[in-house]
XYZ file of C-alpha atoms in Angstrom:
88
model
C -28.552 27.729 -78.742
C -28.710 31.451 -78.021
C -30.027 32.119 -82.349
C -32.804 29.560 -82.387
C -32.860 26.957 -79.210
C -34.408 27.174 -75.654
C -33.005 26.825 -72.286
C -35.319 26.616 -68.860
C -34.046 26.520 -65.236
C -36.657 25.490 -62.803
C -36.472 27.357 -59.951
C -36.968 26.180 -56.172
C -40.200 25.267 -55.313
C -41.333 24.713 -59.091
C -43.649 27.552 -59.231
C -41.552 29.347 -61.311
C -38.909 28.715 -64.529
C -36.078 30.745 -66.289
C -36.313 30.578 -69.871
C -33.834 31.767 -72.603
C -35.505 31.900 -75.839
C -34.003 33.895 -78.580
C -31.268 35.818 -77.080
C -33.720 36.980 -73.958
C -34.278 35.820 -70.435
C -37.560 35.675 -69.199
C -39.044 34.676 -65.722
C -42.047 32.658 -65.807
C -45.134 31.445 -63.191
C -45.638 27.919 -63.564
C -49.613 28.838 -62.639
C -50.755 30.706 -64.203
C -48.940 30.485 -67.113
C -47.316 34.223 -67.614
C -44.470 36.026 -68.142
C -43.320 38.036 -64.671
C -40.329 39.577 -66.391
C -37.965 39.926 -69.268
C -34.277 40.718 -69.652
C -34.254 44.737 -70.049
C -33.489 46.064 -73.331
C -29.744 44.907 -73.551
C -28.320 45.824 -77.259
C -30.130 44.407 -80.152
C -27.236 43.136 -81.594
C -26.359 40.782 -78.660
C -28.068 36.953 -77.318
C -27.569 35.636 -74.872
C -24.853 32.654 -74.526
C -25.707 31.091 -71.109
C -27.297 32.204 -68.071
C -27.487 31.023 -64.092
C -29.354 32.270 -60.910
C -29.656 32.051 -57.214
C -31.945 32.591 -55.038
C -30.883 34.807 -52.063
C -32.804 35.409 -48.376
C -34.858 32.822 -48.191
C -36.730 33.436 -51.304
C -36.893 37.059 -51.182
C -34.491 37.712 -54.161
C -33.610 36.178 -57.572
C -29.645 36.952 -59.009
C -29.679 36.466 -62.756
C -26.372 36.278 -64.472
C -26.307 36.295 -68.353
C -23.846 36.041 -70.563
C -24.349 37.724 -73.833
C -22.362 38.031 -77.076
C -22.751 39.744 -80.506
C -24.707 37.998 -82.584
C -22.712 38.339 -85.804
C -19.794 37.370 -83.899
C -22.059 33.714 -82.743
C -23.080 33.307 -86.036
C -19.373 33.538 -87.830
C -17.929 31.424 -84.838
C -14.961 34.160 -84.456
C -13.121 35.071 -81.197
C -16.080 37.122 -79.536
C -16.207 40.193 -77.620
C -18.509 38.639 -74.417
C -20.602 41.090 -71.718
C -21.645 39.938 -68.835
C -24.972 41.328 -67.394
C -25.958 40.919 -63.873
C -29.756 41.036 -62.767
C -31.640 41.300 -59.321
């Protein structure tokens, strides 16, 4: 639940986790416990719905696709206007 809920994705290895909190992505180390990075400043007025990654050459790379949607638009439950935001 993109307005209040969590979501994690461990990622390969399990030094690492995806977390959705909030409306934001953010990539954490397992240990240490710290945040390595956070979805860039998007729109304020959007959360994000879902998200999914890969990792790509051996390791090397993370893809981060988000899905985000107005938030007055999740809240009303109406037909939404959706963006989809790739990261690498």
């Amino acid at each position: 639940d993109p307005m209040g809920g969590m979501a994690m994705k461990l990622l390969p290895g399990g030094q690492q986790v995806l977390v959705e909190k909030g409306g934001s992505i953010q990539l954490w180390s397992v240990n240490p416990k710290e945040c390595l990075w956070t979805t860039p400043p998007f729109n304020e007025d959007h959360v994000c719905l879902s998200f999914d990654f890969e990792v790509a050459e051996g390791g090397k790379h993370l893809m981060v696709a988000a899905l985000f949607i107005e938030s007055e638009v999740y809240r009303r439950s109406v037909s939404p206007s959706l963006c989809c935001r790739y990261f690498s």
